[in-house]
Structures are given as C-alpha cells and as structure tokens.
mmCIF file of C-alpha atoms and ligand atoms in Angstrom:
data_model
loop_
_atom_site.group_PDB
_atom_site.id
_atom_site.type_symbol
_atom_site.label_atom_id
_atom_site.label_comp_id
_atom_site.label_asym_id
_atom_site.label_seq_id
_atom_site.Cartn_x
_atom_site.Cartn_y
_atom_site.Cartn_z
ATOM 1 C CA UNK A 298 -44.985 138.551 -73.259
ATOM 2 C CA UNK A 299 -43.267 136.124 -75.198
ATOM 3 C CA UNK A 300 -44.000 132.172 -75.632
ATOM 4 C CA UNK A 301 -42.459 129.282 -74.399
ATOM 5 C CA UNK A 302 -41.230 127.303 -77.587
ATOM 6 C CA UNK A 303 -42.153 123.645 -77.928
ATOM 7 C CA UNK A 304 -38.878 121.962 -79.517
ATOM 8 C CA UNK A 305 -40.365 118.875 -81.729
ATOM 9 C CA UNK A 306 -36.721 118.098 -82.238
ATOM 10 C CA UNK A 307 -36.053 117.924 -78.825
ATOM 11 C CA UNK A 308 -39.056 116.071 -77.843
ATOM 12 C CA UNK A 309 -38.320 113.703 -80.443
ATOM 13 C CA UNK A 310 -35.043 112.917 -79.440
ATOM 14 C CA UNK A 311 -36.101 111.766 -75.923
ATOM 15 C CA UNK A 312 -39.262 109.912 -77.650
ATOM 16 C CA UNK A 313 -36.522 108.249 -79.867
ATOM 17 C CA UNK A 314 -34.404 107.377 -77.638
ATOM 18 C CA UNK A 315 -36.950 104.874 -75.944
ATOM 19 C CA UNK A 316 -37.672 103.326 -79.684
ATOM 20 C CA UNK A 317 -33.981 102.511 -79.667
ATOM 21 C CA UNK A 318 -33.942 100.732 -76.514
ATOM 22 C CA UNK A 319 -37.182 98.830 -77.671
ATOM 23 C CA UNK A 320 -35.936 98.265 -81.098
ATOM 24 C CA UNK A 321 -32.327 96.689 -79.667
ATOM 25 C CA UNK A 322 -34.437 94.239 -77.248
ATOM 26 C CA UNK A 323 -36.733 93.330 -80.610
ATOM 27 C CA UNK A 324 -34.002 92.771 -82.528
ATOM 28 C CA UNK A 325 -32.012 90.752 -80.008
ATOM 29 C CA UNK A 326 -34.677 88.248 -79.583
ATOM 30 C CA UNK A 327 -35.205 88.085 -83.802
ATOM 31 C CA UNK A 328 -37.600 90.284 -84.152
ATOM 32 C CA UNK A 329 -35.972 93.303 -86.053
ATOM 33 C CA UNK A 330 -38.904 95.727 -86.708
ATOM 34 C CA UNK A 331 -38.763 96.874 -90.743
ATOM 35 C CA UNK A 332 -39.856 99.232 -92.547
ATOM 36 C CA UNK A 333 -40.142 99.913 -96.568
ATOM 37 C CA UNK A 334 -40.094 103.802 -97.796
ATOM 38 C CA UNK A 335 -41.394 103.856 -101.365
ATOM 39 C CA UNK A 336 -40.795 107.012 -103.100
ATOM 40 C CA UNK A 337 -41.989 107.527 -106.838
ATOM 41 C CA UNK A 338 -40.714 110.356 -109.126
ATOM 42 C CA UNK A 339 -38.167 113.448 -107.710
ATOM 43 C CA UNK A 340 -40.502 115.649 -105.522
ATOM 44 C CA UNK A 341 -38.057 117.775 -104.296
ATOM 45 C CA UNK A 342 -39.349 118.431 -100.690
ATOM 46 C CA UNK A 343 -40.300 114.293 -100.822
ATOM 47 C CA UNK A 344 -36.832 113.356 -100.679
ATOM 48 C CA UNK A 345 -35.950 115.530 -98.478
ATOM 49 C CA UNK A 346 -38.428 113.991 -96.391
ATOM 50 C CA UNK A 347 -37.594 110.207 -96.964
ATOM 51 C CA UNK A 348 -34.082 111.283 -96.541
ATOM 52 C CA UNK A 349 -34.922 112.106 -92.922
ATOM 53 C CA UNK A 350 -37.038 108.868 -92.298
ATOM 54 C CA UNK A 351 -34.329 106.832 -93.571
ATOM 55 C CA UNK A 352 -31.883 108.335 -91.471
ATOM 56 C CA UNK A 353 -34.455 107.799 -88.530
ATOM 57 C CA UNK A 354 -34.517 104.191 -89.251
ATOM 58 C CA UNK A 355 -30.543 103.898 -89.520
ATOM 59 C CA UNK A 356 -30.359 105.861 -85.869
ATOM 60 C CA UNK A 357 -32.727 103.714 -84.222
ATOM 61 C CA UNK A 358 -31.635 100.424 -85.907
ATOM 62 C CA UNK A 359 -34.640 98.883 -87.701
ATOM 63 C CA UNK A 360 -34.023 97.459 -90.935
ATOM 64 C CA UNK A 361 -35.007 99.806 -93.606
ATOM 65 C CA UNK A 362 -35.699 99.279 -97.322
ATOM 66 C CA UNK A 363 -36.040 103.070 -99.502
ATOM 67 C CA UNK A 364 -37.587 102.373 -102.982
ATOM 68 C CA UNK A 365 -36.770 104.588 -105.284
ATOM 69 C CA UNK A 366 -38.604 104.589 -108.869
ATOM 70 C CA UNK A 367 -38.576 106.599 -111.284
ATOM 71 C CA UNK A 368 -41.003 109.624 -112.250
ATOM 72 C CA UNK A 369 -42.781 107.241 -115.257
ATOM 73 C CA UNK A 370 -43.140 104.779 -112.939
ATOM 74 C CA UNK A 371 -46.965 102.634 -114.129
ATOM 75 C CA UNK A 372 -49.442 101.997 -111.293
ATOM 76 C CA UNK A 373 -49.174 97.875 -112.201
ATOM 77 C CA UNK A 374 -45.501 98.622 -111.225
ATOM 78 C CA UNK A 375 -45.818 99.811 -107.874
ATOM 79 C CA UNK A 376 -49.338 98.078 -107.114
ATOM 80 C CA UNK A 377 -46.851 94.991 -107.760
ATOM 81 C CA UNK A 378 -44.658 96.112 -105.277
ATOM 82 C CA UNK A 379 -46.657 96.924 -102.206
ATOM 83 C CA UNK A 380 -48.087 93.231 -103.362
ATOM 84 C CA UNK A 381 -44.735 92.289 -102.969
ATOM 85 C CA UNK A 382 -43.771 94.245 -99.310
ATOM 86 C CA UNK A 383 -47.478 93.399 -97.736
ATOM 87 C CA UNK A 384 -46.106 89.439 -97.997
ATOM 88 C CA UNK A 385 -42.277 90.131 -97.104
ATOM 89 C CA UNK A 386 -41.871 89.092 -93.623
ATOM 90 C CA UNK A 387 -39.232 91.113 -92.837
ATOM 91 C CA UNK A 388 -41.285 94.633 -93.228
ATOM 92 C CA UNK A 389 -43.543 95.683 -90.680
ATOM 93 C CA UNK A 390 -44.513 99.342 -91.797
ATOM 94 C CA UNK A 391 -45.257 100.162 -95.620
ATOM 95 C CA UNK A 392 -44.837 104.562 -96.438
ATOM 96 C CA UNK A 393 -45.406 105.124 -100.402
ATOM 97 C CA UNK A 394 -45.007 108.744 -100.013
ATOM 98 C CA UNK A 395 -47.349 110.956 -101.044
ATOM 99 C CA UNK A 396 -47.611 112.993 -102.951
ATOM 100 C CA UNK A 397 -47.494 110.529 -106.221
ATOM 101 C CA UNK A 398 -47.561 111.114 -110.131
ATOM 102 C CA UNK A 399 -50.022 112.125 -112.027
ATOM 103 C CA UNK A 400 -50.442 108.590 -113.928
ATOM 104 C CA UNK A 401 -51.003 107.030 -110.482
ATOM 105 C CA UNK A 402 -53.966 106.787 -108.725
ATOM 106 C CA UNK A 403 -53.275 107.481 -105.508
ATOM 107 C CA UNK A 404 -56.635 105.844 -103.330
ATOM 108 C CA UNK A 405 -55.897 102.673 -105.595
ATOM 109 C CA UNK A 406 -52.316 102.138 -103.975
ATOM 110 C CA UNK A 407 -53.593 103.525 -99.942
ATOM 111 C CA UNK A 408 -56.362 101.055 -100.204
ATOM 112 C CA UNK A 409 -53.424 97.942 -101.831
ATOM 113 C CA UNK A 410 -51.522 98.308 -98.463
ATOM 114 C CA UNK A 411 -51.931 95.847 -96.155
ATOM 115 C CA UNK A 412 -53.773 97.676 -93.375
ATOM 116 C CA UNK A 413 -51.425 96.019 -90.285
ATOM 117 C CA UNK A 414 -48.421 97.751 -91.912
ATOM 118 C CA UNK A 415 -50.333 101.003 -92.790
ATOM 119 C CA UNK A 416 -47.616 102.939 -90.845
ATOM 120 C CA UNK A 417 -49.360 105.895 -92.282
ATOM 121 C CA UNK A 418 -52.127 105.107 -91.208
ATOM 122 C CA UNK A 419 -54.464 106.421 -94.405
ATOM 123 C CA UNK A 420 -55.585 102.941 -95.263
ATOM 124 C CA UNK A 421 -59.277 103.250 -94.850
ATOM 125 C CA UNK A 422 -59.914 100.684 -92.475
ATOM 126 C CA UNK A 423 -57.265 102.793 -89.976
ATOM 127 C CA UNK A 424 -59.232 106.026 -90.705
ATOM 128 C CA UNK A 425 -62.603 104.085 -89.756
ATOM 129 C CA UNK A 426 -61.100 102.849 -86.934
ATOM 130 C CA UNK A 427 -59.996 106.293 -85.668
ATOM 131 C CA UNK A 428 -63.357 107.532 -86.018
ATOM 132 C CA UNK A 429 -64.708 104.548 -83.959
ATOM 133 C CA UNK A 430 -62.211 105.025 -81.482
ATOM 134 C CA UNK A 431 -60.794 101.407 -81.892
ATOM 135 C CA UNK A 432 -57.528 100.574 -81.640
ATOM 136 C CA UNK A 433 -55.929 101.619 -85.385
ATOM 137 C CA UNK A 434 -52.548 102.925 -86.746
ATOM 138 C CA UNK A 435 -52.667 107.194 -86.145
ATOM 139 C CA UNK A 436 -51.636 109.234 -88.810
ATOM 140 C CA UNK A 437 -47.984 110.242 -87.858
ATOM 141 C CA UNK A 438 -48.385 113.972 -88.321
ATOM 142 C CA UNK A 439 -51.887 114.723 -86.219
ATOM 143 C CA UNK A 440 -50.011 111.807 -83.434
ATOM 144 C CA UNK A 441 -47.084 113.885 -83.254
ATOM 145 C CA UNK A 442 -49.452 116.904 -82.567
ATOM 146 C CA UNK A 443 -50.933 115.606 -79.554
ATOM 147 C CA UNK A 444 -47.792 114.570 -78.334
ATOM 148 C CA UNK A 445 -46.482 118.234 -78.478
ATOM 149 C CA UNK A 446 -49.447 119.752 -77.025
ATOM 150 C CA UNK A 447 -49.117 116.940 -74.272
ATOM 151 C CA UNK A 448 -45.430 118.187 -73.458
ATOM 152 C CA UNK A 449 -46.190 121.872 -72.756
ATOM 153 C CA UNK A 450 -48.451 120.286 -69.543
ATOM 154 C CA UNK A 451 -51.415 122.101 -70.811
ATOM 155 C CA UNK A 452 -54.392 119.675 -70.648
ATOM 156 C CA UNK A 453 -56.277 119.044 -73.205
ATOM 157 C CA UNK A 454 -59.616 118.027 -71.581
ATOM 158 C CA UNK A 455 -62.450 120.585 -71.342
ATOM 159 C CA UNK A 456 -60.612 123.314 -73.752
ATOM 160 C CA UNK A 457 -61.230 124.863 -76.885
ATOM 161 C CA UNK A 458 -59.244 123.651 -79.775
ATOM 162 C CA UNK A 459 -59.576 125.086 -82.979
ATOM 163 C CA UNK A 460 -58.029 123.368 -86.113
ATOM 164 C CA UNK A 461 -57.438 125.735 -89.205
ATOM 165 C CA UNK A 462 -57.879 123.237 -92.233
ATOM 166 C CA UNK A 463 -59.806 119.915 -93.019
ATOM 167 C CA UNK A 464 -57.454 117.733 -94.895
ATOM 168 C CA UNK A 465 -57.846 114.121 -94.661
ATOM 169 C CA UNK A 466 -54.018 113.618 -93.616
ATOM 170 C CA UNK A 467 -54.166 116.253 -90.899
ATOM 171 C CA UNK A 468 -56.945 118.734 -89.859
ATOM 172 C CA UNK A 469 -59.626 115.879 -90.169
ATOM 173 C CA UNK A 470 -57.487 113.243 -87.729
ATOM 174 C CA UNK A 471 -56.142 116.094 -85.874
ATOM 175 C CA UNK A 472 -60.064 117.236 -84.658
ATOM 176 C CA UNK A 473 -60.786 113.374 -83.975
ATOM 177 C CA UNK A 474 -57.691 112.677 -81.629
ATOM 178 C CA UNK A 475 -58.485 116.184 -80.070
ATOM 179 C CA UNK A 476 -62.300 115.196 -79.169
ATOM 180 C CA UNK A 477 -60.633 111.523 -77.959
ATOM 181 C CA UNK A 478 -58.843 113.672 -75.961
ATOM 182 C CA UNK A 479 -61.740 115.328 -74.708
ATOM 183 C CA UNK A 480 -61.244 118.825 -76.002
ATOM 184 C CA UNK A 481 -64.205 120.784 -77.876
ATOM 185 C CA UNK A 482 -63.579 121.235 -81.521
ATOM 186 C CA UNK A 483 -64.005 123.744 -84.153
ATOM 187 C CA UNK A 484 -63.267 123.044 -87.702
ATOM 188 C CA UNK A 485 -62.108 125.891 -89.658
ATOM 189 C CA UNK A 486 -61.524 125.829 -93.560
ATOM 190 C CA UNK A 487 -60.772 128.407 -96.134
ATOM 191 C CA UNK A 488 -64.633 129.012 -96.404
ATOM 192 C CA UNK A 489 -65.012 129.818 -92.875
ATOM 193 C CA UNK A 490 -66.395 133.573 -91.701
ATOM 194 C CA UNK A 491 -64.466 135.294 -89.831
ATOM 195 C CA UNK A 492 -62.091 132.812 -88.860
ATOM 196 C CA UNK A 493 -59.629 135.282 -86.544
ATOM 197 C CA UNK A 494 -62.701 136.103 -84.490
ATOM 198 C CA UNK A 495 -63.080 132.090 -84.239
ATOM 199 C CA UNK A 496 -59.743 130.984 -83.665
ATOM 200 C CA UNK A 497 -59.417 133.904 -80.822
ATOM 201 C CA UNK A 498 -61.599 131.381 -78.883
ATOM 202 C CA UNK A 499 -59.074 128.323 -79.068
ATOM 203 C CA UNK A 500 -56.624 127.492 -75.841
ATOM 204 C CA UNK A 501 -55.147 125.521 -78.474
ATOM 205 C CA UNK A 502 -55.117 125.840 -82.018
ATOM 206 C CA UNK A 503 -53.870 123.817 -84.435
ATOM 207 C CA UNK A 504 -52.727 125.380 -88.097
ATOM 208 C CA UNK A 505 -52.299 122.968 -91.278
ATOM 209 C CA UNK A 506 -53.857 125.462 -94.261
ATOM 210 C CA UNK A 507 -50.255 125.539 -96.314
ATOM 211 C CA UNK A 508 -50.359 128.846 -97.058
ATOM 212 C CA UNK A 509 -47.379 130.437 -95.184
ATOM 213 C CA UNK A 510 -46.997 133.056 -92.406
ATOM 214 C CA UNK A 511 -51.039 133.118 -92.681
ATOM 215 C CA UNK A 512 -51.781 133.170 -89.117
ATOM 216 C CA UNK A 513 -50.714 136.039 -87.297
ATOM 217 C CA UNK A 514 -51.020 137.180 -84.021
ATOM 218 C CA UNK A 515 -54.563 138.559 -84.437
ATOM 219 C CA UNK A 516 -55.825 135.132 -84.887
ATOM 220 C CA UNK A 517 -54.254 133.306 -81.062
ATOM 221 C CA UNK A 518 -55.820 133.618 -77.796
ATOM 222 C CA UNK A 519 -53.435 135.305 -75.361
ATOM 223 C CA UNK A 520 -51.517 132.827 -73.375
ATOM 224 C CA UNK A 521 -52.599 129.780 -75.910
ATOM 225 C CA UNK A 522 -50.909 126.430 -77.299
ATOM 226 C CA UNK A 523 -50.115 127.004 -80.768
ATOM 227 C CA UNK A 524 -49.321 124.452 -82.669
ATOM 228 C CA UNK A 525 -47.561 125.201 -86.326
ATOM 229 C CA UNK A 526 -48.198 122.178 -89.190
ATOM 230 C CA UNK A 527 -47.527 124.256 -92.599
ATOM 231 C CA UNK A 528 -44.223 123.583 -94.157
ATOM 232 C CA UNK A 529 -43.672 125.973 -96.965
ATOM 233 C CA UNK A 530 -40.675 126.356 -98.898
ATOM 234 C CA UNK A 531 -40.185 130.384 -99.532
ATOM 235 C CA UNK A 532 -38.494 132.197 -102.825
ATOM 236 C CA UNK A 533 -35.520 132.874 -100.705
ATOM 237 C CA UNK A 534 -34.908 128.973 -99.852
ATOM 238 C CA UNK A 535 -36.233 129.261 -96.683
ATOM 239 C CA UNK A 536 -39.336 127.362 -94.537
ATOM 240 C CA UNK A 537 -41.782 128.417 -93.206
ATOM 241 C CA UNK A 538 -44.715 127.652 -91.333
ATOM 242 C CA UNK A 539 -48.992 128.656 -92.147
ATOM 243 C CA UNK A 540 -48.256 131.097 -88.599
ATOM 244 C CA UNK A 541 -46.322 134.064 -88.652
ATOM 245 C CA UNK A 542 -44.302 133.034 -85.728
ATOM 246 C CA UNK A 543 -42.707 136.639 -84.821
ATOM 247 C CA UNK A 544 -46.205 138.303 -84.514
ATOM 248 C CA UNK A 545 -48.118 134.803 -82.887
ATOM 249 C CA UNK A 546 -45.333 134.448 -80.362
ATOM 250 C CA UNK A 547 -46.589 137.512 -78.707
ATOM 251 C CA UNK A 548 -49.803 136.414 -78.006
ATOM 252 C CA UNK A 549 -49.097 132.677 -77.553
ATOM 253 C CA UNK A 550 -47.982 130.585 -74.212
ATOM 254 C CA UNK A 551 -46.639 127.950 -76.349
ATOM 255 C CA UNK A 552 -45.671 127.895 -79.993
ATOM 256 C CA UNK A 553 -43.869 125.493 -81.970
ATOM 257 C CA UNK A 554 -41.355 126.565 -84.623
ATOM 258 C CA UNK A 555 -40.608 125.527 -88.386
ATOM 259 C CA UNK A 556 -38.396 123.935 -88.987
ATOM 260 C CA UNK A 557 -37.839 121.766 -85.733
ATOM 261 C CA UNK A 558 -41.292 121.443 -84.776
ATOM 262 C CA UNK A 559 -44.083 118.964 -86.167
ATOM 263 C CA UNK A 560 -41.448 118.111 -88.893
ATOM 264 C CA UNK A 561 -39.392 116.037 -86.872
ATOM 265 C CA UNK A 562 -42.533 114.967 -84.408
ATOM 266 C CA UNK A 563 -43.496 113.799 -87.665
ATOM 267 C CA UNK A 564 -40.898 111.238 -88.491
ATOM 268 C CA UNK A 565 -40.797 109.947 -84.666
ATOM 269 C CA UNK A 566 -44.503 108.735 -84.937
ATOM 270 C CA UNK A 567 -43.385 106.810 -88.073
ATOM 271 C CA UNK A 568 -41.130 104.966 -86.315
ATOM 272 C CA UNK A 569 -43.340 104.743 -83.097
ATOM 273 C CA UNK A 570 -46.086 103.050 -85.482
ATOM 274 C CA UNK A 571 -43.261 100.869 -87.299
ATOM 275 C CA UNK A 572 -42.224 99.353 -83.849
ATOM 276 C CA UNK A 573 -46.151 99.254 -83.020
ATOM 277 C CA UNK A 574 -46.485 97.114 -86.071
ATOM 278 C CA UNK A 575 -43.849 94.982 -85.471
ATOM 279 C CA UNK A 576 -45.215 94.111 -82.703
ATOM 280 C CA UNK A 577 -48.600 93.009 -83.276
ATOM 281 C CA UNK A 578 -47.162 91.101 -86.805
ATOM 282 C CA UNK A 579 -45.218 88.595 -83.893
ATOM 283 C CA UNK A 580 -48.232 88.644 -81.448
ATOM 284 C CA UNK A 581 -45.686 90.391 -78.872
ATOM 285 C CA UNK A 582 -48.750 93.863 -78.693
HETATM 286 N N1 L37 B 706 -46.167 109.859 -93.421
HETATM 287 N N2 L37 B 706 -45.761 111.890 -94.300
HETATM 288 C C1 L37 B 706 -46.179 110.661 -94.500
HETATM 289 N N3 L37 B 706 -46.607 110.205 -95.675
HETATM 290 C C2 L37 B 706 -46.625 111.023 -96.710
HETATM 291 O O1 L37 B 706 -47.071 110.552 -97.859
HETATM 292 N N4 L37 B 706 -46.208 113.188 -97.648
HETATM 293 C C3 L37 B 706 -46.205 112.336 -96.589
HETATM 294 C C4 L37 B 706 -45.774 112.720 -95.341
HETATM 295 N N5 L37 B 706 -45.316 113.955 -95.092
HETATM 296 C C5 L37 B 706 -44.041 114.119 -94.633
HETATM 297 O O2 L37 B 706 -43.183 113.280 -94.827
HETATM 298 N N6 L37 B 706 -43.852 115.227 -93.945
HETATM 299 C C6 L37 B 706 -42.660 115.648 -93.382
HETATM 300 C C7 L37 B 706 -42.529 116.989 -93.186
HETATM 301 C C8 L37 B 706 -41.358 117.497 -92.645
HETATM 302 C C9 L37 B 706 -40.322 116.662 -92.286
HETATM 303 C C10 L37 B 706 -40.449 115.317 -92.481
HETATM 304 C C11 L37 B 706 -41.631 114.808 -93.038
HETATM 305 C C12 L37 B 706 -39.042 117.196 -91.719
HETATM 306 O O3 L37 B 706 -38.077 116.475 -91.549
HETATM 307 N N7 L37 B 706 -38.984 118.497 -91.426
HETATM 308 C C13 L37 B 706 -37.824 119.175 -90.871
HETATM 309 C C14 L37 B 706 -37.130 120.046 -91.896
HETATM 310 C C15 L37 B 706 -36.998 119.445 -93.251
HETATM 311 C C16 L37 B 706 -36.350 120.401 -94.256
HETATM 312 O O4 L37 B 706 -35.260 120.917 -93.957
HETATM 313 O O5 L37 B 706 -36.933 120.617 -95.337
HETATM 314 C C17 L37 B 706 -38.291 120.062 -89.744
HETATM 315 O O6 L37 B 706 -37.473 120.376 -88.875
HETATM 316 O O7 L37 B 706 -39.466 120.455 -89.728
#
C-alpha cells in the first residue's frame, strides 16, 4: 500500500485564490490589507523564505513592505522600527523573521509588536489566547497543519494525534489546535521512551523534531495522516523533511511531502492572518 499525498502547494493555491478575491474587494473599497517582512542579517534559508512571502503578497495584491538590515543590525534599531510599523496605518501584519542575531534579543522584539498585527502570532498575549481558546492570531505553521489534515477528510475528533517535538512555534500550538479540535494528544520530545512504540498509536501524527529523514516507517500507524513539518537542507543541496518519506509512505494513508507541503501551507496562513488583521484594524471582522 502506498499513501495518498497531501499537496500543501496545491491546497494553497485554492486557499489563495479566495485571499485574492477578498483582498481585490478590500482594496477597492480603501482598505488595502499590508503587511511589513523584517528580515535582519543573511540567513540563508531566511531569505529564501521571505522571498516566498513577498512573492505571496505581490500574487495576491496586498501592499507589502520587506525590510532588509543588515547582520550588525542593534536591537534600539529594529525595536525603533517595529515602533515605527505598529503606528503606520497602512500595515496590518508585522513578520520580523526569526531566527535573529545573536546581539538581539529575540523575546524583547516578539513582545514590542503590536499584538493586533502579530501575524505570527508569537506575541504572548496571542499564545495566551490560544491556550484560552479565545479568539487570537494562530501561528501560521501549526494553522496550516490543521488545514492539511482537514483536506484529506479524515476527522480529527475522537483520534489519536501524536506530535513529535515541543517547540513553542510548532509542536506546542500544534497539540493545542489539535485538542480544540477535539483530538487526544500525546506530546513527544527527544526525551521520550520509546517513542516508535508511541507514535504507532497516532491516526495522525504530526513531525516537527528538525532532524531529517528521522521518522521512518516503523514509527506510523498503518493507514494514518502523516503530517511532515522538518525542513532540512541536506549536504547534497537538497530538502528534506524529519520523516523518511519513501519508507513512511508505506505505512501511511496520507503523507505530505517536502518540499510542497507545510512549506507553502505555511506562507498561505500568513497571508490568511494579514487579511484577518486587516480586517479587525477597520472594524470590518
Ligand atoms: N512566520 N515563519 C514565520 N516566522 C518566522 O520567524 N522563521 C519563521 C518562519 N518560518 C518560515 O518562514 N518557514 C517557512 C518554511 C518553508 C517555506 C516558507 C517558510 C517554503 O516556502 N518552503 C518551500 C520550499 C522552500 C525552499 O525551496 O527552500 C516548500 O515547498 O516547502
């Protein structure tokens, strides 16, 4: 048997396509949604990645602004510039990618954002409200995990989802969307026990360790959802994910693949909470 593969790209493209519609009505009636990409030093997966957001923004039409600083960059610097975005009108989401440089602390600049433009949503008051289970901004990656596992028509209520890794930007949000969702959780880390024994139990399990090809088949429930969040750059030049797709793909009913998987999922929620922003900034959500 061999799994069905989940296509983030083209899930995303049929997601995105509904943002543009939104985004041309917004923008028609004033109401442009914006969003500000700041991006400190020359991380070379990081600008690969706010490459691809500002291409996002460009394809869907929102005004976009991409700071660019440089690696030496001080924290008054670009503490002075989210002061600056949080009162610009025009900018709706604010994304200082992550991660940042060693002179910069990095909780000092999450916490500066203005928590209604958060698009990130890793402002603390966004976190607390996901744990509450009030209305916040979602994280973009864990979001763009439910809305795979969502697409494959598997229901998430009443299973068993694992999540391999506890970070605060995904395995943590990731378990908390899942029990909103009203699966039952399991948190595994790299201090867990046997940990293929555990994740043998998950209908869906979700992997975000960054270690790559980790997770091979051994670890996936026959016929489960299996849902790929590692994005490793290899020797060769190549990415991968934390699963070893070839071997998992024989065990799973769904799998997504890297690249064109969570990456791109990724990127959509960004521009799903920029337009969600937007929104509630002009009292139109
Ligand atoms: N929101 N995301 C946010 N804030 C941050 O601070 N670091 C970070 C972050 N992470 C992030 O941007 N991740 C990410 C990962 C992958 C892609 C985009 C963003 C992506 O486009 N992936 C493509 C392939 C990219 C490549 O060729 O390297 C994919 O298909 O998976």
């Amino acid at each position: 048997m061999s799994a069905s593969i989940i296509s983030g790209k083209q899930v995303s493209e049929q997601i995105r396509e509904s943002i543009a519609k939104e985004v041309q009505i917004l923008t028609e009636k004033g109401h442009r949604p914006g969003l500000a990409v700041v991006l400190v030093g020359e991380d070379p997966a990081s600008q690969v990645y706010v490459r691809n957001k500002e291409k996002a923004c460009h394809e869907l039409g929102f005004y976009s602004e991409v700071h660019r600083l440089s690696p030496a960059t001080s924290q008054e610097e670009l503490l002075a510039l989210v002061d600056k975005l949080n009162r610009q009108e025009n900018i709706h989401g604010i994304l200082v990618q992550l991660p940042l440089p060693k002179q910069i602390n990095e909780k000092s600049v999450i916490d500066a954002i203005a928590p209604e433009k958060d698009v990130d949503g890793f402002h603390p008051v966004n976190v607390g409200n996901l744990m509450i289970g009030d209305d916040s901004l979602l994280p973009c990656t864990p979001a763009g995990v439910i809305e795979l596992i969502k697409r494959t028509g598997v229901s998430i209520e009443g299973k068993h989802a694992v999540v391999i890794g506890r970070s605060n930007i995904v395995g943590k949000p990731v378990s908390l969307l899942l029990q909103r969702e009203n699966a039952t959780v399991t948190m595994c880390h790299s201090r867990t026990a046997n940990m293929a024994e555990i994740a043998r139990q998950g209908d869906i399990l979700v992997v975000a360790i960054g270690r790559a090809n980790m997770i091979d088949g051994s670890y996936v429930k026959p016929g489960a959802v299996v849902i790929d969040v590692g994005m490793n750059r290899l020797d060769n030049g190549k990415l991968a994910g934390d699963v070893d797709y070839e071997s998992a793909k024989e065990f799973a009913g769904f799998i997504t693949p890297v690249p064109g998987g969570v990456g791109p999922m990724t990127i959509t929620m960004l521009m799903q909470n920029t337009l969600l922003a937007s929104k509630r900034l002009n009292g139109l959500a």
